[in-house]
Amino acid sequence: LEFYKKNNEELIEKLATGQTSETSISSMNLFTIPVGLEDLRAKEQISIADIKVNATKNRINLEFNLENMTQEKLQGYISVVQFQENLIQFYPKNELSQKDFKIEYTQGESFGFSRFRPTKASFKRVSDSSVKYKVFIFSRTGNLLAYKQIPSQNIK
């Protein structure tokens, strides 16, 4: 109950100020920017670690661990963007809005954890070319908690 009260207070504050902080991540253009977005990456609340890319005949799996660097439970949404050749795929599987060709941050995979959370994002394999990824971690209220760009990985 305490979490929901805190969450509501944060949302009310965001709506009251109506301001959105600027973020230097050009990939954020893929997302509809929520009112009052704050870039909280500098607070280092979540670490994205132990990154592995595994491929099968039909799938490419990106596996990583989220580590909670705070003393409280974190909740939010995970979105991963895969780039391979001229194709962009999203995890979880999403379609861009017909209105503005963007994704809502709430379409990510919902999470809540206190210490550690393994994550596996699976994508359709379209070729043998290399892949690269961008991982976005949003809070329940739309703040950017973590972002990681994963450089090109060769597919085996």
PDB file of C-alpha atoms in Angstrom:
ATOM      1  CA  LEU A   1       0.000   0.000   0.000  1.00  0.00           C
ATOM      2  CA  GLU A   2       2.884   2.349   0.808  1.00  0.00           C
ATOM      3  CA  PHE A   3       4.354   1.778  -2.680  1.00  0.00           C
ATOM      4  CA  TYR A   4       1.087   2.794  -4.359  1.00  0.00           C
ATOM      5  CA  LYS A   5       0.810   5.957  -2.268  1.00  0.00           C
ATOM      6  CA  LYS A   6       4.374   6.915  -3.209  1.00  0.00           C
ATOM      7  CA  ASN A   7       3.692   6.068  -6.861  1.00  0.00           C
ATOM      8  CA  ASN A   8       0.527   8.228  -6.915  1.00  0.00           C
ATOM      9  CA  GLU A   9       2.328  11.149  -5.284  1.00  0.00           C
ATOM     10  CA  GLU A  10       5.078  10.963  -7.886  1.00  0.00           C
ATOM     11  CA  LEU A  11       2.547  10.894 -10.744  1.00  0.00           C
ATOM     12  CA  ILE A  12       0.621  13.844  -9.308  1.00  0.00           C
ATOM     13  CA  GLU A  13       3.869  15.830  -9.012  1.00  0.00           C
ATOM     14  CA  LYS A  14       4.792  15.025 -12.615  1.00  0.00           C
ATOM     15  CA  LEU A  15       1.409  16.120 -13.920  1.00  0.00           C
ATOM     16  CA  ALA A  16       1.513  19.295 -11.830  1.00  0.00           C
ATOM     17  CA  THR A  17       4.904  20.375 -13.170  1.00  0.00           C
ATOM     18  CA  GLY A  18       4.322  19.096 -16.703  1.00  0.00           C
ATOM     19  CA  GLN A  19       8.017  19.285 -17.428  1.00  0.00           C
ATOM     20  CA  THR A  20      10.066  16.633 -19.151  1.00  0.00           C
ATOM     21  CA  SER A  21      13.819  16.472 -18.662  1.00  0.00           C
ATOM     22  CA  GLU A  22      15.937  16.265 -21.755  1.00  0.00           C
ATOM     23  CA  THR A  23      17.716  12.999 -22.348  1.00  0.00           C
ATOM     24  CA  SER A  24      20.695  12.532 -24.620  1.00  0.00           C
ATOM     25  CA  ILE A  25      19.554   9.144 -25.912  1.00  0.00           C
ATOM     26  CA  SER A  26      18.464   9.465 -29.533  1.00  0.00           C
ATOM     27  CA  SER A  27      16.790   6.039 -29.337  1.00  0.00           C
ATOM     28  CA  MET A  28      14.281   7.531 -26.904  1.00  0.00           C
ATOM     29  CA  ASN A  29      12.605   8.839 -30.067  1.00  0.00           C
ATOM     30  CA  LEU A  30      11.187   5.318 -30.424  1.00  0.00           C
ATOM     31  CA  PHE A  31       9.115   5.879 -27.262  1.00  0.00           C
ATOM     32  CA  THR A  32       6.271   8.213 -26.491  1.00  0.00           C
ATOM     33  CA  ILE A  33       7.818  10.463 -23.862  1.00  0.00           C
ATOM     34  CA  PRO A  34       5.637  10.532 -20.733  1.00  0.00           C
ATOM     35  CA  VAL A  35       4.854  13.833 -19.058  1.00  0.00           C
ATOM     36  CA  GLY A  36       7.512  14.634 -16.490  1.00  0.00           C
ATOM     37  CA  LEU A  37      10.043  12.044 -17.699  1.00  0.00           C
ATOM     38  CA  GLU A  38      13.156  12.140 -15.545  1.00  0.00           C
ATOM     39  CA  ASP A  39      16.447  10.622 -16.620  1.00  0.00           C
ATOM     40  CA  LEU A  40      17.521   8.839 -13.418  1.00  0.00           C
ATOM     41  CA  ARG A  41      20.456   6.898 -14.867  1.00  0.00           C
ATOM     42  CA  ALA A  42      22.942   8.942 -12.830  1.00  0.00           C
ATOM     43  CA  LYS A  43      21.401   7.574  -9.611  1.00  0.00           C
ATOM     44  CA  GLU A  44      22.541   4.073 -10.678  1.00  0.00           C
ATOM     45  CA  GLN A  45      19.539   2.279  -9.220  1.00  0.00           C
ATOM     46  CA  ILE A  46      19.799  -0.682 -11.620  1.00  0.00           C
ATOM     47  CA  SER A  47      22.828  -2.378 -13.120  1.00  0.00           C
ATOM     48  CA  ILE A  48      22.560  -4.330 -16.390  1.00  0.00           C
ATOM     49  CA  ALA A  49      25.224  -7.062 -16.282  1.00  0.00           C
ATOM     50  CA  ASP A  50      26.278 -10.537 -17.487  1.00  0.00           C
ATOM     51  CA  ILE A  51      25.153  -9.955 -21.078  1.00  0.00           C
ATOM     52  CA  LYS A  52      25.070 -12.977 -23.395  1.00  0.00           C
ATOM     53  CA  VAL A  53      23.796 -13.412 -26.952  1.00  0.00           C
ATOM     54  CA  ASN A  54      22.833 -16.936 -28.022  1.00  0.00           C
ATOM     55  CA  ALA A  55      21.413 -17.969 -31.373  1.00  0.00           C
ATOM     56  CA  THR A  56      19.512 -21.001 -32.603  1.00  0.00           C
ATOM     57  CA  LYS A  57      18.343 -21.751 -36.120  1.00  0.00           C
ATOM     58  CA  ASN A  58      15.228 -19.579 -35.725  1.00  0.00           C
ATOM     59  CA  ARG A  59      15.774 -17.376 -32.640  1.00  0.00           C
ATOM     60  CA  ILE A  60      18.293 -14.957 -31.165  1.00  0.00           C
ATOM     61  CA  ASN A  61      18.233 -14.635 -27.379  1.00  0.00           C
ATOM     62  CA  LEU A  62      19.689 -11.765 -25.411  1.00  0.00           C
ATOM     63  CA  GLU A  63      20.204 -12.697 -21.767  1.00  0.00           C
ATOM     64  CA  PHE A  64      21.216 -10.294 -19.022  1.00  0.00           C
ATOM     65  CA  ASN A  65      20.840  -9.759 -15.298  1.00  0.00           C
ATOM     66  CA  LEU A  66      19.319  -6.776 -13.581  1.00  0.00           C
ATOM     67  CA  GLU A  67      20.826  -5.950 -10.211  1.00  0.00           C
ATOM     68  CA  ASN A  68      19.006  -3.678  -7.784  1.00  0.00           C
ATOM     69  CA  MET A  69      21.526  -1.209  -6.362  1.00  0.00           C
ATOM     70  CA  THR A  70      19.040   0.276  -3.853  1.00  0.00           C
ATOM     71  CA  GLN A  71      17.611  -0.939  -0.560  1.00  0.00           C
ATOM     72  CA  GLU A  72      14.007  -0.897  -1.792  1.00  0.00           C
ATOM     73  CA  LYS A  73      11.997  -2.925  -4.280  1.00  0.00           C
ATOM     74  CA  LEU A  74      12.108  -1.562  -7.821  1.00  0.00           C
ATOM     75  CA  GLN A  75       9.219  -1.880 -10.256  1.00  0.00           C
ATOM     76  CA  GLY A  76       8.832  -0.870 -13.860  1.00  0.00           C
ATOM     77  CA  TYR A  77       9.112  -1.981 -17.468  1.00  0.00           C
ATOM     78  CA  ILE A  78      11.878  -3.511 -19.591  1.00  0.00           C
ATOM     79  CA  SER A  79      12.080  -2.824 -23.319  1.00  0.00           C
ATOM     80  CA  VAL A  80      14.765  -4.135 -25.658  1.00  0.00           C
ATOM     81  CA  VAL A  81      15.352  -3.048 -29.238  1.00  0.00           C
ATOM     82  CA  GLN A  82      17.289  -5.366 -31.591  1.00  0.00           C
ATOM     83  CA  PHE A  83      18.916  -4.031 -34.746  1.00  0.00           C
ATOM     84  CA  GLN A  84      19.853  -6.532 -37.460  1.00  0.00           C
ATOM     85  CA  GLU A  85      20.566  -5.408 -41.005  1.00  0.00           C
ATOM     86  CA  ASN A  86      17.731  -2.986 -41.834  1.00  0.00           C
ATOM     87  CA  LEU A  87      15.255  -4.588 -39.439  1.00  0.00           C
ATOM     88  CA  ILE A  88      14.273  -3.408 -35.966  1.00  0.00           C
ATOM     89  CA  GLN A  89      12.556  -5.805 -33.555  1.00  0.00           C
ATOM     90  CA  PHE A  90      11.172  -5.114 -30.105  1.00  0.00           C
ATOM     91  CA  TYR A  91      10.967  -7.121 -26.904  1.00  0.00           C
ATOM     92  CA  PRO A  92       8.388  -7.701 -25.759  1.00  0.00           C
ATOM     93  CA  LYS A  93       6.925  -7.908 -29.214  1.00  0.00           C
ATOM     94  CA  ASN A  94       5.239  -4.591 -29.915  1.00  0.00           C
ATOM     95  CA  GLU A  95       3.952  -2.666 -32.848  1.00  0.00           C
ATOM     96  CA  LEU A  96       4.524   1.015 -33.339  1.00  0.00           C
ATOM     97  CA  SER A  97       1.463   3.173 -32.785  1.00  0.00           C
ATOM     98  CA  GLN A  98      -0.304   4.104 -36.019  1.00  0.00           C
ATOM     99  CA  LYS A  99      -0.751   7.615 -34.623  1.00  0.00           C
ATOM    100  CA  ASP A 100       2.872   8.598 -34.034  1.00  0.00           C
ATOM    101  CA  PHE A 101       4.924   5.463 -34.847  1.00  0.00           C
ATOM    102  CA  LYS A 102       6.158   5.194 -31.274  1.00  0.00           C
ATOM    103  CA  ILE A 103       5.926   2.721 -28.385  1.00  0.00           C
ATOM    104  CA  GLU A 104       4.447   3.461 -24.967  1.00  0.00           C
ATOM    105  CA  TYR A 105       6.956   2.717 -22.203  1.00  0.00           C
ATOM    106  CA  THR A 106       4.238   0.677 -20.438  1.00  0.00           C
ATOM    107  CA  GLN A 107       4.323  -1.858 -23.292  1.00  0.00           C
ATOM    108  CA  GLY A 108       7.595  -3.204 -21.906  1.00  0.00           C
ATOM    109  CA  GLU A 109       7.826  -6.344 -19.803  1.00  0.00           C
ATOM    110  CA  SER A 110       6.604  -5.592 -16.307  1.00  0.00           C
ATOM    111  CA  PHE A 111       9.037  -6.303 -13.461  1.00  0.00           C
ATOM    112  CA  GLY A 112       9.387  -5.978  -9.722  1.00  0.00           C
ATOM    113  CA  PHE A 113      12.386  -7.187  -7.734  1.00  0.00           C
ATOM    114  CA  SER A 114      14.406  -6.446  -4.645  1.00  0.00           C
ATOM    115  CA  ARG A 115      17.871  -7.790  -5.452  1.00  0.00           C
ATOM    116  CA  PHE A 116      18.402  -9.652  -8.714  1.00  0.00           C
ATOM    117  CA  ARG A 117      16.412 -10.500 -11.833  1.00  0.00           C
ATOM    118  CA  PRO A 118      17.545 -12.581 -14.823  1.00  0.00           C
ATOM    119  CA  THR A 119      15.992 -11.476 -18.121  1.00  0.00           C
ATOM    120  CA  LYS A 120      15.771 -13.213 -21.487  1.00  0.00           C
ATOM    121  CA  ALA A 121      14.655 -11.283 -24.569  1.00  0.00           C
ATOM    122  CA  SER A 122      13.941 -13.499 -27.570  1.00  0.00           C
ATOM    123  CA  PHE A 123      13.839 -12.336 -31.195  1.00  0.00           C
ATOM    124  CA  LYS A 124      13.175 -13.917 -34.573  1.00  0.00           C
ATOM    125  CA  ARG A 125      16.407 -14.705 -36.417  1.00  0.00           C
ATOM    126  CA  VAL A 126      16.287 -13.157 -39.883  1.00  0.00           C
ATOM    127  CA  SER A 127      19.869 -13.699 -41.071  1.00  0.00           C
ATOM    128  CA  ASP A 128      23.403 -14.537 -40.012  1.00  0.00           C
ATOM    129  CA  SER A 129      24.478 -10.905 -39.811  1.00  0.00           C
ATOM    130  CA  SER A 130      25.575  -9.318 -36.553  1.00  0.00           C
ATOM    131  CA  VAL A 131      23.071  -7.806 -34.122  1.00  0.00           C
ATOM    132  CA  LYS A 132      23.152  -4.945 -31.663  1.00  0.00           C
ATOM    133  CA  TYR A 133      20.790  -4.008 -28.853  1.00  0.00           C
ATOM    134  CA  LYS A 134      19.492  -1.138 -26.784  1.00  0.00           C
ATOM    135  CA  VAL A 135      18.004  -1.963 -23.377  1.00  0.00           C
ATOM    136  CA  PHE A 136      15.664   0.507 -21.653  1.00  0.00           C
ATOM    137  CA  ILE A 137      14.495   0.185 -18.046  1.00  0.00           C
ATOM    138  CA  PHE A 138      11.620   2.492 -17.060  1.00  0.00           C
ATOM    139  CA  SER A 139      10.020   3.016 -13.654  1.00  0.00           C
ATOM    140  CA  ARG A 140       6.261   2.543 -13.246  1.00  0.00           C
ATOM    141  CA  THR A 141       5.867   6.304 -13.595  1.00  0.00           C
ATOM    142  CA  GLY A 142       7.921   6.510 -16.782  1.00  0.00           C
ATOM    143  CA  ASN A 143      11.303   7.654 -15.490  1.00  0.00           C
ATOM    144  CA  LEU A 144      14.337   6.229 -17.265  1.00  0.00           C
ATOM    145  CA  LEU A 145      16.146   4.130 -14.629  1.00  0.00           C
ATOM    146  CA  ALA A 146      18.755   2.480 -16.854  1.00  0.00           C
ATOM    147  CA  TYR A 147      19.866   2.318 -20.459  1.00  0.00           C
ATOM    148  CA  LYS A 148      22.499   0.122 -22.040  1.00  0.00           C
ATOM    149  CA  GLN A 149      23.672   0.001 -25.608  1.00  0.00           C
ATOM    150  CA  ILE A 150      25.114  -3.403 -26.478  1.00  0.00           C
ATOM    151  CA  PRO A 151      27.576  -3.229 -29.386  1.00  0.00           C
ATOM    152  CA  SER A 152      27.448  -5.500 -32.424  1.00  0.00           C
ATOM    153  CA  GLN A 153      27.570  -9.202 -31.655  1.00  0.00           C
ATOM    154  CA  ASN A 154      28.349 -11.846 -34.266  1.00  0.00           C
ATOM    155  CA  ILE A 155      25.745 -14.582 -34.651  1.00  0.00           C
ATOM    156  CA  LYS A 156      26.972 -18.175 -34.641  1.00  0.00           C
TER     157      LYS A 156
END
